[in-house]
Amino acid sequence: MENVAIFDSPGKGRGLKATKEFWPGDVIFSEPSLSAVVFDSLAERICHSCFRRQEKLQRCGQCKFAHYCDRTCQRAGWAEHKQECSAIKAYGKAPNENIRLVARIMWRLDKEGSVVSDMQLTTLDELEDHLNDMQEDDLKELKVDIHNFLDYWPRTSKQHTIDDISHIFGVINCNGFSVSDQRGLQTVGVGLFPNLCLVNHDCWPNCTVILNHGSQSAVNTIFHSQRRIELRPLDKIAEGEELTVAYVDYINLSTERQRLLKTQYFFDCTCEHCTNKTHDDMKMGGREVEGVKPTDEQVKEATDYCFKMMEKMDKARLNADYHEVVKICKQCIEKSEPILAETHIYLLRMWSTMSEVQAYLQYFEDAAEYARKMVEGYTKLYHPNNAALGMAAMRAGVTHWQAGLVEVGHAMICKAYGILMVTHGPTHPITKDLEAMRVQTEMELRMFKQNEYVYYSMREAALKNKPMSMLHEPKSVEEGIKNLFHRRK
């Protein structure tokens, strides 16, 4: 942690600043979790040690709740699970993820003290819990969790005061970090990283955070590397400059970001992009054609129409009625696309959904067209090294390749690879996947340029021998990359 120092950030309280210069691609610091747990809803599908998704998992023979890839993962996770295992058995069931996380944290602190490593810059006692700022409904949920925690907490473990327990619940409520699966594509759990809690928010940050799962594949656990977050710079960072990350997605309007930050993290954002409402006009604007813009009334009417159609689309998607989703999206796009700007966030949402669902239904050419429009819009709104832009470009590249548009597909994959090399680094599984895609599409592109007929003949023959399998079903109604920190819903 010699790369950073704690300082008093004006108007924000404590923060972290760089003690030397950094460039995109560097790792400013990495930090293992104090503790982490799998979500209740995914407890049987995600390994409780390495957080990887597996088809078949082995269940803990004692508590019948924890699941692991194999005995190697079970041994690696035993230190965290040991006390939890007997507590679940005694309680008769597994409590919710918040209670499980608080219990794991308290067991570790009881065993190792408030500072668990030389790299830790702050104790949990020094972190804000914002209990006094919580809404009445949230406080009621907190009281229920504390009541259930006291029933769950073993009498043989060290006993703690209600204030101490409440504080840790408050800390994870506003500082719990979303833990993704091994590909970084789905949030599967929540963990606590004390040093990361010191990094303040900015809507246009100079850093990003990714989760690196490390390696737990070796039979001997001495060769395992820990699950950890990595703080990476998006731009050149000067010595003494404050390090910031975005707690919420920049695609939201400034007023919506400020509302989310106030209700979820209990502060008023006064960053430059919120103060100046940067890009808000583009996110809700009209399409200009040959110098002619639609009227404000036309833009408002199209915006309101899109909002209503998005509600219908989300309902159809939750019901897995994907042909109805396509029908709703097409109807909305046909009416609003001539009026709304290509950076309008509702139109971007429609394009994103259409590209994903059409790819799932294997209408790849249509999916590629919508994915291209989505990336073009994102490029005008997001920071050039934003992870959401990189993931969108990756999806667009794969969709174009599936449609046989290898030239555009290769360009999109290269764009995504360049971004994710900054945000995720070369050793992250998704970057490795992208590198393999880049090499393959580059080889196919050379073949395509030499002889288009031969390329398409070989492609068609390959697909006949091994038809494209149905893509994974679209799961999430939410758009793009999730918020940085986890909030219980």
Tab-separated table of C-alpha atoms in Angstrom:
chain	number	residue	atom	x	y	z
A	1	MET	CA	0.000	0.000	0.000
A	2	GLU	CA	3.016	2.286	-0.412
A	3	ASN	CA	1.391	3.567	-3.639
A	4	VAL	CA	-1.387	5.388	-1.758
A	5	ALA	CA	-1.860	7.577	1.294
A	6	ILE	CA	-4.890	8.569	3.374
A	7	PHE	CA	-5.741	12.286	3.356
A	8	ASP	CA	-8.664	14.597	4.136
A	9	SER	CA	-10.518	15.191	0.873
A	10	PRO	CA	-12.317	18.563	0.813
A	11	GLY	CA	-16.055	18.039	1.308
A	12	LYS	CA	-15.722	14.239	1.322
A	13	GLY	CA	-13.889	13.292	4.514
A	14	ARG	CA	-11.128	10.724	4.323
A	15	GLY	CA	-9.894	9.631	0.912
A	16	LEU	CA	-6.904	8.061	-0.845
A	17	LYS	CA	-4.349	9.868	-2.998
A	18	ALA	CA	-1.539	8.555	-5.195
A	19	THR	CA	1.998	8.767	-3.826
A	20	LYS	CA	3.500	8.357	-7.304
A	21	GLU	CA	2.533	8.672	-10.967
A	22	PHE	CA	0.340	5.989	-12.572
A	23	TRP	CA	-0.608	5.152	-16.149
A	24	PRO	CA	-3.491	3.143	-17.660
A	25	GLY	CA	-2.683	-0.554	-17.341
A	26	ASP	CA	-0.996	-0.216	-13.943
A	27	VAL	CA	-2.375	-1.739	-10.739
A	28	ILE	CA	-2.431	0.902	-7.990
A	29	PHE	CA	-3.174	-1.634	-5.264
A	30	SER	CA	-4.843	-4.989	-4.761
A	31	GLU	CA	-6.681	-6.113	-1.638
A	32	PRO	CA	-8.069	-9.498	-0.560
A	33	SER	CA	-11.560	-9.512	0.936
A	34	LEU	CA	-11.972	-9.391	4.695
A	35	SER	CA	-14.788	-11.817	3.964
A	36	ALA	CA	-17.275	-12.622	1.200
A	37	VAL	CA	-20.401	-14.745	0.752
A	38	VAL	CA	-22.450	-16.108	-2.142
A	39	PHE	CA	-25.971	-14.722	-2.627
A	40	ASP	CA	-28.776	-16.817	-1.144
A	41	SER	CA	-30.386	-17.270	-4.572
A	42	LEU	CA	-27.177	-18.737	-6.062
A	43	ALA	CA	-26.022	-20.822	-3.095
A	44	GLU	CA	-26.368	-24.114	-4.991
A	45	ARG	CA	-24.886	-22.913	-8.297
A	46	ILE	CA	-21.762	-20.985	-7.237
A	47	CYS	CA	-18.705	-22.372	-5.445
A	48	HIS	CA	-18.552	-20.859	-1.939
A	49	SER	CA	-14.749	-20.794	-2.062
A	50	CYS	CA	-13.674	-19.609	-5.529
A	51	PHE	CA	-17.042	-18.051	-6.592
A	52	ARG	CA	-16.958	-19.885	-9.921
A	53	ARG	CA	-20.129	-21.082	-11.610
A	54	GLN	CA	-20.141	-24.850	-12.109
A	55	GLU	CA	-22.691	-27.320	-13.488
A	56	LYS	CA	-22.067	-29.825	-10.694
A	57	LEU	CA	-21.015	-28.807	-7.198
A	58	GLN	CA	-20.273	-30.899	-4.141
A	59	ARG	CA	-22.328	-30.076	-1.051
A	60	CYS	CA	-20.831	-29.766	2.431
A	61	GLY	CA	-21.700	-33.013	4.207
A	62	GLN	CA	-22.204	-31.280	7.574
A	63	CYS	CA	-24.319	-28.141	7.050
A	64	LYS	CA	-25.774	-29.229	3.657
A	65	PHE	CA	-25.663	-25.546	2.600
A	66	ALA	CA	-22.179	-24.659	1.310
A	67	HIS	CA	-21.247	-25.947	-2.163
A	68	TYR	CA	-17.790	-26.379	-3.699
A	69	CYS	CA	-16.182	-27.293	-7.017
A	70	ASP	CA	-14.263	-30.162	-5.401
A	71	ARG	CA	-12.318	-31.098	-2.283
A	72	THR	CA	-9.551	-28.642	-3.218
A	73	CYS	CA	-11.973	-25.715	-3.045
A	74	GLN	CA	-13.577	-27.128	0.097
A	75	ARG	CA	-10.207	-27.271	1.868
A	76	ALA	CA	-9.359	-23.749	0.651
A	77	GLY	CA	-12.645	-22.389	2.041
A	78	TRP	CA	-12.630	-24.320	5.316
A	79	ALA	CA	-11.022	-21.534	7.391
A	80	GLU	CA	-13.966	-19.235	6.607
A	81	HIS	CA	-16.607	-21.939	6.681
A	82	LYS	CA	-15.588	-23.883	9.815
A	83	GLN	CA	-17.510	-21.849	12.400
A	84	GLU	CA	-20.270	-21.025	9.941
A	85	CYS	CA	-20.791	-24.741	9.285
A	86	SER	CA	-21.509	-25.619	12.921
A	87	ALA	CA	-23.625	-22.455	13.361
A	88	ILE	CA	-25.860	-23.359	10.404
A	89	LYS	CA	-26.268	-26.899	11.752
A	90	ALA	CA	-27.257	-25.588	15.196
A	91	TYR	CA	-29.580	-22.904	13.757
A	92	GLY	CA	-31.281	-25.432	11.477
A	93	LYS	CA	-30.946	-23.368	8.286
A	94	ALA	CA	-28.711	-20.807	6.607
A	95	PRO	CA	-29.600	-17.168	7.385
A	96	ASN	CA	-29.622	-14.496	4.667
A	97	GLU	CA	-26.419	-13.278	2.997
A	98	ASN	CA	-26.124	-10.118	5.121
A	99	ILE	CA	-26.237	-12.116	8.360
A	100	ARG	CA	-23.787	-14.690	6.988
A	101	LEU	CA	-21.361	-11.948	5.923
A	102	VAL	CA	-21.535	-10.117	9.274
A	103	ALA	CA	-20.961	-13.398	11.121
A	104	ARG	CA	-17.948	-14.316	8.972
A	105	ILE	CA	-16.457	-10.852	9.506
A	106	MET	CA	-16.946	-10.983	13.276
A	107	TRP	CA	-15.473	-14.475	13.570
A	108	ARG	CA	-12.400	-13.293	11.687
A	109	LEU	CA	-12.013	-10.119	13.755
A	110	ASP	CA	-12.428	-12.125	16.969
A	111	LYS	CA	-9.633	-14.433	15.858
A	112	GLU	CA	-7.183	-11.973	14.241
A	113	GLY	CA	-8.014	-8.577	15.744
A	114	SER	CA	-9.182	-5.364	14.081
A	115	VAL	CA	-6.198	-5.261	11.686
A	116	VAL	CA	-5.912	-8.559	9.818
A	117	SER	CA	-2.872	-7.679	7.662
A	118	ASP	CA	-0.012	-5.194	7.398
A	119	MET	CA	-1.641	-3.830	4.218
A	120	GLN	CA	-4.863	-2.748	5.947
A	121	LEU	CA	-5.153	1.052	6.132
A	122	THR	CA	-8.289	1.325	8.251
A	123	THR	CA	-10.253	-0.659	10.809
A	124	LEU	CA	-13.976	-1.361	10.542
A	125	ASP	CA	-14.539	0.811	13.627
A	126	GLU	CA	-13.250	3.798	11.633
A	127	LEU	CA	-15.647	3.250	8.703
A	128	GLU	CA	-18.999	5.053	8.513
A	129	ASP	CA	-22.148	3.001	9.139
A	130	HIS	CA	-24.709	5.768	8.375
A	131	LEU	CA	-27.216	4.177	10.744
A	132	ASN	CA	-28.585	7.605	11.651
A	133	ASP	CA	-29.201	8.368	7.964
A	134	MET	CA	-31.177	5.217	7.157
A	135	GLN	CA	-34.850	5.374	6.157
A	136	GLU	CA	-37.490	3.957	8.476
A	137	ASP	CA	-38.148	0.874	6.289
A	138	ASP	CA	-34.416	0.113	6.100
A	139	LEU	CA	-34.123	0.418	9.882
A	140	LYS	CA	-36.970	-2.069	10.318
A	141	GLU	CA	-35.138	-4.554	8.062
A	142	LEU	CA	-31.954	-3.933	10.026
A	143	LYS	CA	-33.696	-4.718	13.335
A	144	VAL	CA	-35.052	-7.975	11.889
A	145	ASP	CA	-31.558	-8.918	10.663
A	146	ILE	CA	-30.030	-8.162	14.074
A	147	HIS	CA	-32.718	-10.219	15.831
A	148	ASN	CA	-32.058	-13.180	13.498
A	149	PHE	CA	-28.304	-12.696	13.848
A	150	LEU	CA	-28.538	-13.017	17.640
A	151	ASP	CA	-30.462	-16.280	17.233
A	152	TYR	CA	-27.879	-17.537	14.730
A	153	TRP	CA	-24.710	-16.429	16.590
A	154	PRO	CA	-23.387	-19.392	18.662
A	155	ARG	CA	-23.328	-19.083	22.448
A	156	THR	CA	-19.820	-20.565	22.364
A	157	SER	CA	-18.503	-17.649	20.255
A	158	LYS	CA	-17.456	-14.311	21.739
A	159	GLN	CA	-20.521	-12.208	22.527
A	160	HIS	CA	-20.820	-8.642	21.183
A	161	THR	CA	-22.953	-5.621	21.997
A	162	ILE	CA	-25.940	-4.615	19.862
A	163	ASP	CA	-24.077	-1.414	18.931
A	164	ASP	CA	-21.072	-3.363	17.590
A	165	ILE	CA	-23.293	-5.712	15.593
A	166	SER	CA	-25.378	-2.819	14.225
A	167	HIS	CA	-22.219	-0.990	13.158
A	168	ILE	CA	-20.995	-3.897	11.024
A	169	PHE	CA	-24.430	-4.278	9.426
A	170	GLY	CA	-24.338	-0.560	8.602
A	171	VAL	CA	-20.833	-0.791	7.162
A	172	ILE	CA	-21.692	-3.619	4.757
A	173	ASN	CA	-24.968	-1.900	3.853
A	174	CYS	CA	-23.122	1.026	2.279
A	175	ASN	CA	-19.706	-0.537	1.602
A	176	GLY	CA	-20.436	-4.141	0.566
A	177	PHE	CA	-18.684	-4.753	-2.760
A	178	SER	CA	-20.420	-6.731	-5.511
A	179	VAL	CA	-18.492	-9.965	-6.138
A	180	SER	CA	-18.741	-11.290	-9.714
A	181	ASP	CA	-18.286	-14.759	-11.157
A	182	GLN	CA	-14.982	-15.823	-12.726
A	183	ARG	CA	-15.814	-14.156	-16.067
A	184	GLY	CA	-16.882	-10.892	-14.457
A	185	LEU	CA	-20.265	-11.077	-16.213
A	186	GLN	CA	-22.673	-11.671	-13.324
A	187	THR	CA	-22.811	-10.529	-9.714
A	188	VAL	CA	-22.922	-13.651	-7.531
A	189	GLY	CA	-22.084	-12.447	-4.019
A	190	VAL	CA	-21.024	-9.636	-1.725
A	191	GLY	CA	-17.788	-8.988	0.175
A	192	LEU	CA	-16.052	-6.358	2.269
A	193	PHE	CA	-12.725	-4.744	1.296
A	194	PRO	CA	-11.749	-2.147	3.968
A	195	ASN	CA	-9.132	-0.223	1.945
A	196	LEU	CA	-11.498	0.105	-1.025
A	197	CYS	CA	-14.023	1.764	1.305
A	198	LEU	CA	-11.625	4.725	1.535
A	199	VAL	CA	-11.788	5.452	-2.221
A	200	ASN	CA	-14.279	8.273	-2.814
A	201	HIS	CA	-16.804	8.599	-5.620
A	202	ASP	CA	-16.673	10.680	-8.784
A	203	CYS	CA	-19.124	10.325	-11.665
A	204	TRP	CA	-16.163	10.657	-14.100
A	205	PRO	CA	-13.520	8.783	-12.067
A	206	ASN	CA	-9.826	8.307	-12.712
A	207	CYS	CA	-9.867	4.649	-11.545
A	208	THR	CA	-11.879	1.469	-11.894
A	209	VAL	CA	-12.179	-1.588	-9.651
A	210	ILE	CA	-12.252	-5.187	-10.863
A	211	LEU	CA	-12.366	-8.482	-9.026
A	212	ASN	CA	-9.535	-10.933	-9.672
A	213	HIS	CA	-10.461	-14.400	-8.444
A	214	GLY	CA	-6.845	-15.537	-8.242
A	215	SER	CA	-6.117	-19.238	-8.635
A	216	GLN	CA	-7.350	-22.073	-6.449
A	217	SER	CA	-6.826	-24.938	-8.934
A	218	ALA	CA	-3.623	-26.365	-7.453
A	219	VAL	CA	-4.130	-29.407	-5.224
A	220	ASN	CA	-1.739	-27.949	-2.638
A	221	THR	CA	-3.355	-24.835	-1.147
A	222	ILE	CA	0.075	-23.265	-0.574
A	223	PHE	CA	0.113	-22.422	-4.296
A	224	HIS	CA	-3.304	-20.715	-4.251
A	225	SER	CA	-3.612	-16.960	-4.809
A	226	GLN	CA	-6.319	-14.990	-3.024
A	227	ARG	CA	-9.519	-13.525	-4.348
A	228	ARG	CA	-8.825	-9.798	-4.483
A	229	ILE	CA	-9.950	-6.489	-5.918
A	230	GLU	CA	-7.578	-4.445	-8.077
A	231	LEU	CA	-7.719	-0.652	-8.321
A	232	ARG	CA	-6.624	0.351	-11.835
A	233	PRO	CA	-6.135	3.825	-13.382
A	234	LEU	CA	-8.247	4.875	-16.369
A	235	ASP	CA	-6.065	7.900	-17.171
A	236	LYS	CA	-2.639	9.186	-16.249
A	237	ILE	CA	-2.711	9.979	-12.513
A	238	ALA	CA	-0.242	12.486	-11.087
A	239	GLU	CA	1.485	12.124	-7.736
A	240	GLY	CA	-0.769	13.597	-5.019
A	241	GLU	CA	-3.965	13.290	-7.103
A	242	GLU	CA	-7.034	11.859	-5.369
A	243	LEU	CA	-8.094	8.372	-6.470
A	244	THR	CA	-11.795	8.049	-7.325
A	245	VAL	CA	-14.189	5.389	-8.609
A	246	ALA	CA	-17.828	5.574	-9.771
A	247	TYR	CA	-20.319	4.109	-7.308
A	248	VAL	CA	-23.156	4.308	-9.876
A	249	ASP	CA	-23.359	4.009	-13.662
A	250	TYR	CA	-22.568	7.231	-15.561
A	251	ILE	CA	-25.253	6.414	-18.156
A	252	ASN	CA	-27.868	7.744	-15.703
A	253	LEU	CA	-28.863	11.417	-15.798
A	254	SER	CA	-27.089	13.649	-13.269
A	255	THR	CA	-30.272	14.055	-11.185
A	256	GLU	CA	-30.782	10.281	-11.073
A	257	ARG	CA	-27.134	9.678	-10.104
A	258	GLN	CA	-27.447	12.257	-7.326
A	259	ARG	CA	-30.671	10.609	-6.103
A	260	LEU	CA	-29.070	7.144	-6.075
A	261	LEU	CA	-25.972	8.396	-4.272
A	262	LYS	CA	-28.046	10.227	-1.668
A	263	THR	CA	-30.393	7.304	-0.944
A	264	GLN	CA	-27.789	4.517	-1.132
A	265	TYR	CA	-24.586	6.158	0.062
A	266	PHE	CA	-25.915	9.183	2.019
A	267	PHE	CA	-24.028	12.040	0.369
A	268	ASP	CA	-24.729	14.824	-2.136
A	269	CYS	CA	-22.575	14.515	-5.259
A	270	THR	CA	-21.103	17.860	-6.300
A	271	CYS	CA	-18.693	16.545	-8.939
A	272	GLU	CA	-18.118	18.589	-12.084
A	273	HIS	CA	-20.312	16.326	-14.243
A	274	CYS	CA	-23.272	16.562	-11.847
A	275	THR	CA	-22.871	20.306	-11.269
A	276	ASN	CA	-22.647	21.072	-15.005
A	277	LYS	CA	-25.137	18.314	-15.971
A	278	THR	CA	-22.576	17.113	-18.499
A	279	HIS	CA	-24.034	15.003	-21.332
A	280	ASP	CA	-27.575	15.302	-19.922
A	281	ASP	CA	-28.685	17.107	-23.091
A	282	MET	CA	-27.311	14.238	-25.198
A	283	LYS	CA	-28.901	11.564	-23.001
A	284	MET	CA	-32.402	13.038	-23.407
A	285	GLY	CA	-31.991	14.971	-26.670
A	286	GLY	CA	-33.531	14.860	-30.132
A	287	ARG	CA	-31.988	13.655	-33.391
A	288	GLU	CA	-30.621	16.364	-35.674
A	289	VAL	CA	-31.000	15.622	-39.413
A	290	GLU	CA	-29.380	18.074	-41.857
A	291	GLY	CA	-29.459	20.823	-39.244
A	292	VAL	CA	-33.130	20.284	-38.396
A	293	LYS	CA	-34.079	19.202	-34.858
A	294	PRO	CA	-37.450	17.971	-33.584
A	295	THR	CA	-39.378	20.242	-31.227
A	296	ASP	CA	-39.145	19.837	-27.451
A	297	GLU	CA	-42.738	18.575	-27.460
A	298	GLN	CA	-41.888	15.846	-29.997
A	299	VAL	CA	-38.848	14.765	-27.982
A	300	LYS	CA	-40.880	14.671	-24.748
A	301	GLU	CA	-43.665	12.680	-26.402
A	302	ALA	CA	-41.179	10.133	-27.816
A	303	THR	CA	-39.351	9.930	-24.472
A	304	ASP	CA	-42.585	9.276	-22.535
A	305	TYR	CA	-43.599	6.668	-25.113
A	306	CYS	CA	-40.232	4.899	-24.769
A	307	PHE	CA	-40.546	4.855	-20.985
A	308	LYS	CA	-43.975	3.182	-21.153
A	309	MET	CA	-42.716	0.636	-23.696
A	310	MET	CA	-39.696	-0.176	-21.519
A	311	GLU	CA	-42.053	-1.130	-18.686
A	312	LYS	CA	-43.904	-3.503	-21.043
A	313	MET	CA	-40.589	-4.843	-22.357
A	314	ASP	CA	-39.283	-5.589	-18.865
A	315	LYS	CA	-42.482	-7.421	-17.962
A	316	ALA	CA	-42.301	-9.575	-21.108
A	317	ARG	CA	-38.645	-10.272	-20.479
A	318	LEU	CA	-39.262	-11.381	-16.910
A	319	ASN	CA	-41.847	-13.805	-18.301
A	320	ALA	CA	-39.229	-15.065	-20.800
A	321	ASP	CA	-41.547	-14.105	-23.680
A	322	TYR	CA	-38.710	-13.046	-25.967
A	323	HIS	CA	-40.752	-12.830	-29.178
A	324	GLU	CA	-43.012	-10.361	-27.384
A	325	VAL	CA	-39.909	-8.438	-26.263
A	326	VAL	CA	-38.791	-8.170	-29.904
A	327	LYS	CA	-42.261	-7.007	-30.981
A	328	ILE	CA	-42.384	-4.298	-28.280
A	329	CYS	CA	-38.835	-3.099	-29.003
A	330	LYS	CA	-39.379	-2.927	-32.779
A	331	GLN	CA	-42.569	-0.967	-32.316
A	332	CYS	CA	-40.844	1.474	-29.973
A	333	ILE	CA	-37.722	1.853	-32.126
A	334	GLU	CA	-39.702	2.469	-35.325
A	335	LYS	CA	-41.635	5.296	-33.675
A	336	SER	CA	-38.866	6.919	-31.591
A	337	GLU	CA	-35.668	6.404	-33.611
A	338	PRO	CA	-36.444	9.211	-36.145
A	339	ILE	CA	-36.960	11.656	-33.253
A	340	LEU	CA	-34.566	10.734	-30.450
A	341	ALA	CA	-30.802	11.249	-30.543
A	342	GLU	CA	-28.546	8.208	-30.969
A	343	THR	CA	-27.288	8.943	-27.444
A	344	HIS	CA	-30.756	9.012	-25.851
A	345	ILE	CA	-30.570	6.606	-22.919
A	346	TYR	CA	-34.020	5.074	-23.546
A	347	LEU	CA	-33.159	4.365	-27.174
A	348	LEU	CA	-29.821	2.894	-26.102
A	349	ARG	CA	-31.708	0.636	-23.700
A	350	MET	CA	-33.955	-0.572	-26.518
A	351	TRP	CA	-31.001	-1.239	-28.842
A	352	SER	CA	-29.150	-3.083	-26.096
A	353	THR	CA	-32.127	-5.308	-25.307
A	354	MET	CA	-32.809	-6.006	-28.975
A	355	SER	CA	-29.203	-6.984	-29.673
A	356	GLU	CA	-29.151	-9.364	-26.718
A	357	VAL	CA	-32.539	-10.984	-27.350
A	358	GLN	CA	-32.108	-11.240	-31.127
A	359	ALA	CA	-28.727	-12.909	-30.598
A	360	TYR	CA	-30.392	-15.367	-28.210
A	361	LEU	CA	-33.042	-16.096	-30.868
A	362	GLN	CA	-30.175	-16.429	-33.419
A	363	TYR	CA	-31.201	-13.512	-35.635
A	364	PHE	CA	-27.583	-12.449	-35.736
A	365	GLU	CA	-27.687	-9.817	-38.499
A	366	ASP	CA	-30.429	-7.867	-36.717
A	367	ALA	CA	-28.616	-8.291	-33.401
A	368	ALA	CA	-25.372	-6.997	-34.935
A	369	GLU	CA	-27.058	-3.867	-36.280
A	370	TYR	CA	-28.559	-2.952	-32.900
A	371	ALA	CA	-25.296	-3.758	-31.090
A	372	ARG	CA	-23.377	-1.455	-33.439
A	373	LYS	CA	-25.778	1.428	-32.761
A	374	MET	CA	-25.513	0.797	-29.019
A	375	VAL	CA	-21.691	0.951	-29.089
A	376	GLU	CA	-21.705	4.119	-31.195
A	377	GLY	CA	-24.003	5.782	-28.651
A	378	TYR	CA	-21.988	4.573	-25.668
A	379	THR	CA	-18.774	5.840	-27.261
A	380	LYS	CA	-20.133	9.388	-27.244
A	381	LEU	CA	-21.180	9.216	-23.572
A	382	TYR	CA	-18.747	7.036	-21.639
A	383	HIS	CA	-15.105	7.567	-20.746
A	384	PRO	CA	-12.987	5.918	-23.504
A	385	ASN	CA	-11.718	3.331	-20.998
A	386	ASN	CA	-15.033	2.644	-19.240
A	387	ALA	CA	-15.598	-1.069	-18.593
A	388	ALA	CA	-19.273	-0.827	-19.671
A	389	LEU	CA	-18.143	0.426	-23.082
A	390	GLY	CA	-15.599	-2.399	-23.322
A	391	MET	CA	-18.195	-5.047	-22.477
A	392	ALA	CA	-20.660	-3.576	-24.987
A	393	ALA	CA	-17.981	-3.573	-27.694
A	394	MET	CA	-17.136	-7.190	-26.892
A	395	ARG	CA	-20.780	-8.215	-27.210
A	396	ALA	CA	-21.101	-6.303	-30.481
A	397	GLY	CA	-17.927	-7.904	-31.840
A	398	VAL	CA	-19.100	-11.433	-31.057
A	399	THR	CA	-22.554	-10.710	-32.532
A	400	HIS	CA	-21.031	-9.361	-35.775
A	401	TRP	CA	-18.796	-12.421	-36.015
A	402	GLN	CA	-21.823	-14.696	-35.515
A	403	ALA	CA	-23.561	-12.796	-38.345
A	404	GLY	CA	-20.585	-13.451	-40.649
A	405	LEU	CA	-19.536	-9.769	-40.586
A	406	VAL	CA	-15.979	-10.626	-39.705
A	407	GLU	CA	-14.410	-7.262	-40.596
A	408	VAL	CA	-16.606	-5.189	-38.260
A	409	GLY	CA	-16.560	-7.990	-35.694
A	410	HIS	CA	-12.760	-8.005	-35.565
A	411	ALA	CA	-12.655	-4.198	-35.201
A	412	MET	CA	-15.143	-4.312	-32.315
A	413	ILE	CA	-13.266	-7.117	-30.558
A	414	CYS	CA	-9.998	-5.177	-30.898
A	415	LYS	CA	-11.705	-2.097	-29.431
A	416	ALA	CA	-13.014	-4.154	-26.510
A	417	TYR	CA	-9.627	-5.810	-25.981
A	418	GLY	CA	-7.891	-2.423	-25.769
A	419	ILE	CA	-10.346	-1.188	-23.129
A	420	LEU	CA	-10.344	-4.353	-21.025
A	421	MET	CA	-6.532	-4.485	-21.021
A	422	VAL	CA	-6.794	-1.209	-19.063
A	423	THR	CA	-9.786	-2.060	-16.863
A	424	HIS	CA	-9.183	-5.785	-16.237
A	425	GLY	CA	-5.546	-6.450	-17.163
A	426	PRO	CA	-4.023	-9.231	-19.275
A	427	THR	CA	-4.492	-12.081	-16.771
A	428	HIS	CA	-8.241	-11.678	-16.196
A	429	PRO	CA	-10.269	-14.576	-17.709
A	430	ILE	CA	-12.429	-12.271	-19.829
A	431	THR	CA	-9.349	-10.547	-21.291
A	432	LYS	CA	-7.866	-13.951	-22.119
A	433	ASP	CA	-11.125	-14.894	-23.850
A	434	LEU	CA	-10.990	-11.664	-25.831
A	435	GLU	CA	-7.380	-12.313	-26.833
A	436	ALA	CA	-8.394	-15.723	-28.206
A	437	MET	CA	-11.294	-14.093	-30.100
A	438	ARG	CA	-8.982	-11.401	-31.463
A	439	VAL	CA	-6.511	-13.978	-32.788
A	440	GLN	CA	-9.300	-16.049	-34.352
A	441	THR	CA	-11.068	-13.130	-36.027
A	442	GLU	CA	-7.743	-11.751	-37.274
A	443	MET	CA	-6.999	-15.109	-38.922
A	444	GLU	CA	-10.500	-15.251	-40.428
A	445	LEU	CA	-10.218	-11.656	-41.637
A	446	ARG	CA	-6.994	-12.455	-43.519
A	447	MET	CA	-8.735	-15.424	-45.126
A	448	PHE	CA	-11.765	-13.253	-45.951
A	449	LYS	CA	-9.621	-10.596	-47.663
A	450	GLN	CA	-7.764	-13.205	-49.699
A	451	ASN	CA	-10.900	-14.906	-51.009
A	452	GLU	CA	-14.417	-14.093	-49.800
A	453	TYR	CA	-15.988	-17.069	-51.556
A	454	VAL	CA	-13.596	-19.568	-49.984
A	455	TYR	CA	-14.053	-17.948	-46.550
A	456	TYR	CA	-17.865	-18.161	-46.617
A	457	SER	CA	-17.757	-21.700	-48.044
A	458	MET	CA	-15.487	-22.855	-45.222
A	459	ARG	CA	-17.591	-21.015	-42.633
A	460	GLU	CA	-20.800	-22.601	-43.919
A	461	ALA	CA	-19.227	-26.052	-43.903
A	462	ALA	CA	-17.934	-25.556	-40.368
A	463	LEU	CA	-21.361	-24.469	-39.137
A	464	LYS	CA	-22.987	-27.496	-40.776
A	465	ASN	CA	-20.555	-29.802	-38.993
A	466	LYS	CA	-20.989	-27.928	-35.722
A	467	PRO	CA	-24.121	-25.778	-35.720
A	468	MET	CA	-24.204	-22.727	-33.494
A	469	SER	CA	-25.649	-23.759	-30.159
A	470	MET	CA	-28.392	-21.687	-28.551
A	471	LEU	CA	-26.868	-18.822	-26.617
A	472	HIS	CA	-27.436	-18.439	-22.884
A	473	GLU	CA	-30.861	-17.100	-22.061
A	474	PRO	CA	-30.867	-13.378	-21.242
A	475	LYS	CA	-31.203	-13.197	-17.467
A	476	SER	CA	-30.987	-9.607	-16.340
A	477	VAL	CA	-33.545	-6.874	-16.774
A	478	GLU	CA	-30.976	-4.408	-15.543
A	479	GLU	CA	-28.832	-2.628	-18.129
A	480	GLY	CA	-25.066	-2.834	-18.491
A	481	ILE	CA	-22.533	-3.055	-15.731
A	482	LYS	CA	-23.937	-3.209	-12.209
A	483	ASN	CA	-23.316	-0.592	-9.573
A	484	LEU	CA	-19.943	-0.887	-7.891
A	485	PHE	CA	-21.246	-1.531	-4.384
A	486	HIS	CA	-23.931	-4.050	-3.488
A	487	ARG	CA	-27.234	-2.911	-2.025
A	488	ARG	CA	-29.671	-5.395	-0.580
A	489	LYS	CA	-33.040	-5.094	-2.327
